PDB file of C-alpha atoms and ligand atoms in Angstrom:
ATOM      1  CA  UNK A  25      30.169  11.303   7.770  1.00 73.00           C
ATOM      2  CA  UNK A  26      27.758   8.106   9.329  1.00 84.00           C
ATOM      3  CA  UNK A  27      26.020   8.659  12.373  1.00 87.00           C
ATOM      4  CA  UNK A  28      28.134   6.341  14.641  1.00 89.00           C
ATOM      5  CA  UNK A  29      30.916   8.545  13.219  1.00 91.00           C
ATOM      6  CA  UNK A  30      29.081  11.531  14.217  1.00 92.00           C
ATOM      7  CA  UNK A  31      27.852  10.212  17.575  1.00 91.00           C
ATOM      8  CA  UNK A  32      31.765   9.155  18.241  1.00 92.00           C
ATOM      9  CA  UNK A  33      33.028  12.670  17.137  1.00 93.00           C
ATOM     10  CA  UNK A  34      30.349  14.491  19.345  1.00 91.00           C
ATOM     11  CA  UNK A  35      31.371  12.396  22.771  1.00 91.00           C
ATOM     12  CA  UNK A  36      34.716  12.705  22.102  1.00 92.00           C
ATOM     13  CA  UNK A  37      33.612  16.983  22.073  1.00 91.00           C
ATOM     14  CA  UNK A  38      31.998  15.936  25.372  1.00 90.00           C
ATOM     15  CA  UNK A  39      34.923  15.143  26.740  1.00 88.00           C
ATOM     16  CA  UNK A  40      37.541  17.023  25.094  1.00 90.00           C
ATOM     17  CA  UNK A  41      35.318  20.155  26.653  1.00 90.00           C
ATOM     18  CA  UNK A  42      35.301  18.989  30.084  1.00 87.00           C
ATOM     19  CA  UNK A  43      31.337  18.475  29.846  1.00 85.00           C
ATOM     20  CA  UNK A  44      30.942  18.579  34.050  1.00 87.00           C
ATOM     21  CA  UNK A  45      28.328  15.883  34.696  1.00 85.00           C
ATOM     22  CA  UNK A  46      27.607  17.482  37.493  1.00 89.00           C
ATOM     23  CA  UNK A  47      25.136  19.815  37.113  1.00 92.00           C
ATOM     24  CA  UNK A  48      21.521  19.507  36.196  1.00 93.00           C
ATOM     25  CA  UNK A  49      22.157  20.197  32.018  1.00 91.00           C
ATOM     26  CA  UNK A  50      25.636  18.138  31.867  1.00 91.00           C
ATOM     27  CA  UNK A  51      24.112  15.158  33.566  1.00 93.00           C
ATOM     28  CA  UNK A  52      21.107  15.359  30.791  1.00 93.00           C
ATOM     29  CA  UNK A  53      23.273  16.016  27.724  1.00 92.00           C
ATOM     30  CA  UNK A  54      25.659  13.444  28.804  1.00 92.00           C
ATOM     31  CA  UNK A  55      22.541  10.788  29.549  1.00 94.00           C
ATOM     32  CA  UNK A  56      21.553  11.974  25.340  1.00 94.00           C
ATOM     33  CA  UNK A  57      24.934  11.035  24.026  1.00 94.00           C
ATOM     34  CA  UNK A  58      25.006   7.677  25.568  1.00 93.00           C
ATOM     35  CA  UNK A  59      21.110   7.166  24.293  1.00 95.00           C
ATOM     36  CA  UNK A  60      22.512   8.411  20.854  1.00 94.00           C
ATOM     37  CA  UNK A  61      25.242   5.828  20.745  1.00 94.00           C
ATOM     38  CA  UNK A  62      23.143   3.002  21.710  1.00 95.00           C
ATOM     39  CA  UNK A  63      21.277   4.377  19.065  1.00 94.00           C
ATOM     40  CA  UNK A  64      23.544   4.456  16.392  1.00 93.00           C
ATOM     41  CA  UNK A  65      24.778   0.793  16.671  1.00 93.00           C
ATOM     42  CA  UNK A  66      21.520  -0.438  16.817  1.00 95.00           C
ATOM     43  CA  UNK A  67      20.967   1.227  13.236  1.00 93.00           C
ATOM     44  CA  UNK A  68      23.954   0.413  12.377  1.00 92.00           C
ATOM     45  CA  UNK A  69      23.025  -3.285  13.717  1.00 94.00           C
ATOM     46  CA  UNK A  70      19.829  -3.450  11.638  1.00 95.00           C
ATOM     47  CA  UNK A  71      21.227  -2.048   8.525  1.00 93.00           C
ATOM     48  CA  UNK A  72      24.321  -5.153   8.534  1.00 94.00           C
ATOM     49  CA  UNK A  73      20.603  -7.009   9.260  1.00 96.00           C
ATOM     50  CA  UNK A  74      18.677  -5.620   6.439  1.00 96.00           C
ATOM     51  CA  UNK A  75      21.494  -6.496   4.091  1.00 96.00           C
ATOM     52  CA  UNK A  76      21.866 -10.140   4.980  1.00 96.00           C
ATOM     53  CA  UNK A  77      18.003 -10.419   4.563  1.00 96.00           C
ATOM     54  CA  UNK A  78      18.338  -8.784   0.872  1.00 96.00           C
ATOM     55  CA  UNK A  79      20.886 -11.297   0.240  1.00 95.00           C
ATOM     56  CA  UNK A  80      19.230 -14.579   1.734  1.00 96.00           C
ATOM     57  CA  UNK A  81      16.638 -12.970  -0.758  1.00 95.00           C
ATOM     58  CA  UNK A  82      19.058 -13.218  -3.858  1.00 95.00           C
ATOM     59  CA  UNK A  83      19.356 -16.794  -3.436  1.00 95.00           C
ATOM     60  CA  UNK A  84      15.811 -17.970  -2.769  1.00 95.00           C
ATOM     61  CA  UNK A  85      14.985 -15.739  -5.708  1.00 95.00           C
ATOM     62  CA  UNK A  86      17.555 -17.755  -7.830  1.00 94.00           C
ATOM     63  CA  UNK A  87      16.189 -21.206  -6.292  1.00 94.00           C
ATOM     64  CA  UNK A  88      12.954 -20.689  -6.956  1.00 93.00           C
ATOM     65  CA  UNK A  89      13.485 -19.438 -10.519  1.00 93.00           C
ATOM     66  CA  UNK A  90      15.134 -23.096 -10.689  1.00 92.00           C
ATOM     67  CA  UNK A  91      12.423 -24.630  -9.250  1.00 92.00           C
ATOM     68  CA  UNK A  92       9.444 -22.826 -11.736  1.00 91.00           C
ATOM     69  CA  UNK A  93      11.977 -24.311 -14.819  1.00 89.00           C
ATOM     70  CA  UNK A  94      11.506 -27.846 -13.223  1.00 88.00           C
ATOM     71  CA  UNK A  95       7.538 -27.413 -12.902  1.00 87.00           C
ATOM     72  CA  UNK A  96       7.122 -26.097 -16.393  1.00 84.00           C
ATOM     73  CA  UNK A  97       9.143 -28.707 -17.962  1.00 74.00           C
ATOM     74  CA  UNK A  98       7.314 -30.828 -15.969  1.00 61.00           C
ATOM     75  CA  UNK A  99       4.310 -29.713 -17.424  1.00 58.00           C
ATOM     76  CA  UNK A 100       5.176 -30.105 -21.004  1.00 54.00           C
ATOM     77  CA  UNK A 101       5.965 -33.531 -20.909  1.00 53.00           C
ATOM     78  CA  UNK A 102       2.912 -34.334 -19.125  1.00 51.00           C
ATOM     79  CA  UNK A 103       0.179 -34.967 -21.494  1.00 55.00           C
ATOM     80  CA  UNK A 104      -2.354 -36.698 -18.780  1.00 56.00           C
ATOM     81  CA  UNK A 105      -5.204 -36.062 -17.885  1.00 56.00           C
ATOM     82  CA  UNK A 106      -5.220 -34.650 -14.474  1.00 56.00           C
ATOM     83  CA  UNK A 107      -9.069 -35.166 -13.517  1.00 54.00           C
ATOM     84  CA  UNK A 108      -8.320 -37.005 -10.250  1.00 53.00           C
ATOM     85  CA  UNK A 109     -10.808 -34.820  -7.739  1.00 51.00           C
ATOM     86  CA  UNK A 110     -13.589 -36.635  -8.784  1.00 47.00           C
ATOM     87  CA  UNK A 111     -14.335 -40.081  -8.776  1.00 51.00           C
ATOM     88  CA  UNK A 112     -15.217 -41.934 -12.269  1.00 54.00           C
ATOM     89  CA  UNK A 113     -18.783 -40.459 -12.823  1.00 55.00           C
ATOM     90  CA  UNK A 114     -17.047 -37.503 -14.316  1.00 59.00           C
ATOM     91  CA  UNK A 115     -15.578 -37.725 -17.688  1.00 73.00           C
ATOM     92  CA  UNK A 116     -13.016 -35.988 -19.371  1.00 78.00           C
ATOM     93  CA  UNK A 117     -12.312 -34.115 -22.010  1.00 80.00           C
ATOM     94  CA  UNK A 118      -9.856 -32.034 -23.909  1.00 83.00           C
ATOM     95  CA  UNK A 119      -9.833 -29.321 -26.171  1.00 83.00           C
ATOM     96  CA  UNK A 120      -7.078 -27.105 -27.660  1.00 86.00           C
ATOM     97  CA  UNK A 121      -6.394 -23.521 -26.565  1.00 87.00           C
ATOM     98  CA  UNK A 122      -6.646 -21.090 -29.775  1.00 86.00           C
ATOM     99  CA  UNK A 123      -4.320 -18.984 -28.150  1.00 89.00           C
ATOM    100  CA  UNK A 124      -1.517 -20.684 -27.393  1.00 92.00           C
ATOM    101  CA  UNK A 125      -2.444 -24.078 -28.495  1.00 89.00           C
ATOM    102  CA  UNK A 126      -1.904 -25.596 -25.911  1.00 87.00           C
ATOM    103  CA  UNK A 127      -4.102 -28.971 -25.159  1.00 86.00           C
ATOM    104  CA  UNK A 128      -6.381 -28.492 -21.913  1.00 85.00           C
ATOM    105  CA  UNK A 129      -8.377 -31.013 -19.641  1.00 84.00           C
ATOM    106  CA  UNK A 130     -10.728 -30.582 -17.881  1.00 82.00           C
ATOM    107  CA  UNK A 131     -14.112 -32.381 -16.577  1.00 82.00           C
ATOM    108  CA  UNK A 132     -17.771 -31.545 -16.423  1.00 79.00           C
ATOM    109  CA  UNK A 133     -18.040 -30.021 -14.079  1.00 81.00           C
ATOM    110  CA  UNK A 134     -15.894 -27.359 -15.495  1.00 80.00           C
ATOM    111  CA  UNK A 135     -18.369 -28.760 -19.280  1.00 77.00           C
ATOM    112  CA  UNK A 136     -21.337 -26.836 -16.878  1.00 80.00           C
ATOM    113  CA  UNK A 137     -19.891 -23.679 -16.040  1.00 82.00           C
ATOM    114  CA  UNK A 138     -19.230 -23.449 -19.839  1.00 82.00           C
ATOM    115  CA  UNK A 139     -15.623 -21.684 -19.104  1.00 85.00           C
ATOM    116  CA  UNK A 140     -12.309 -23.110 -18.198  1.00 85.00           C
ATOM    117  CA  UNK A 141      -9.464 -21.036 -17.842  1.00 86.00           C
ATOM    118  CA  UNK A 142      -6.154 -22.216 -19.714  1.00 88.00           C
ATOM    119  CA  UNK A 143      -3.583 -22.486 -16.958  1.00 86.00           C
ATOM    120  CA  UNK A 144      -0.919 -21.719 -19.877  1.00 87.00           C
ATOM    121  CA  UNK A 145      -1.792 -18.733 -21.097  1.00 92.00           C
ATOM    122  CA  UNK A 146      -4.402 -17.733 -18.890  1.00 89.00           C
ATOM    123  CA  UNK A 147      -7.440 -17.030 -21.717  1.00 88.00           C
ATOM    124  CA  UNK A 148     -10.796 -17.978 -21.181  1.00 87.00           C
ATOM    125  CA  UNK A 149     -11.877 -20.149 -23.060  1.00 85.00           C
ATOM    126  CA  UNK A 150     -16.072 -20.340 -23.353  1.00 84.00           C
ATOM    127  CA  UNK A 151     -18.258 -23.027 -24.978  1.00 75.00           C
ATOM    128  CA  UNK A 152     -21.367 -23.727 -26.022  1.00 70.00           C
ATOM    129  CA  UNK A 153     -22.708 -26.783 -24.943  1.00 60.00           C
ATOM    130  CA  UNK A 154     -24.805 -27.139 -28.254  1.00 58.00           C
ATOM    131  CA  UNK A 155     -21.937 -28.010 -30.410  1.00 52.00           C
ATOM    132  CA  UNK A 156     -21.107 -30.908 -28.082  1.00 52.00           C
ATOM    133  CA  UNK A 157     -24.707 -32.191 -27.620  1.00 52.00           C
ATOM    134  CA  UNK A 158     -25.071 -31.402 -31.865  1.00 51.00           C
ATOM    135  CA  UNK A 159     -22.350 -31.250 -33.582  1.00 49.00           C
ATOM    136  CA  UNK A 160     -23.859 -30.153 -36.818  1.00 51.00           C
ATOM    137  CA  UNK A 161     -25.209 -27.096 -35.054  1.00 50.00           C
ATOM    138  CA  UNK A 162     -21.681 -25.526 -34.892  1.00 48.00           C
ATOM    139  CA  UNK A 163     -22.612 -21.963 -37.132  1.00 55.00           C
ATOM    140  CA  UNK A 164     -24.522 -20.523 -34.501  1.00 52.00           C
ATOM    141  CA  UNK A 165     -23.869 -16.963 -33.442  1.00 52.00           C
TER     142      UNK A 165
HETATM  143 ZN1   ZN B 217      -3.571 -21.034 -23.851  1.00 80.67          ZN
END
């Protein structure tokens, strides 16, 4: 039985038994039943609102999936280097991720750090700066 129904039953019981609200006990019982009634209605309201919020969240989640589809489609078609944070004095580099074979673009500041995170699969790629400066020296362990 729902709480609202149980409180309604309790109210009916108090009326049916002619609860004497002139006595101290009767006044207190009557006040308690009133409060229970309010609380039951409040609880019902909250449950209804929770269902609304939950439905709204489902809708947002579906919209987000659409947005994700658009964004990832966009990335697949985007072959331009996006190193725009710094001015032209920074060179752009490109490498291919060995894990997902996606081309990754990065600038000189990342080259100095010696590593870049693949934006596609999250793989951390480390470069050996000696390879960049001297390509014949590639067999270093
Ligand atoms: Zn990758």
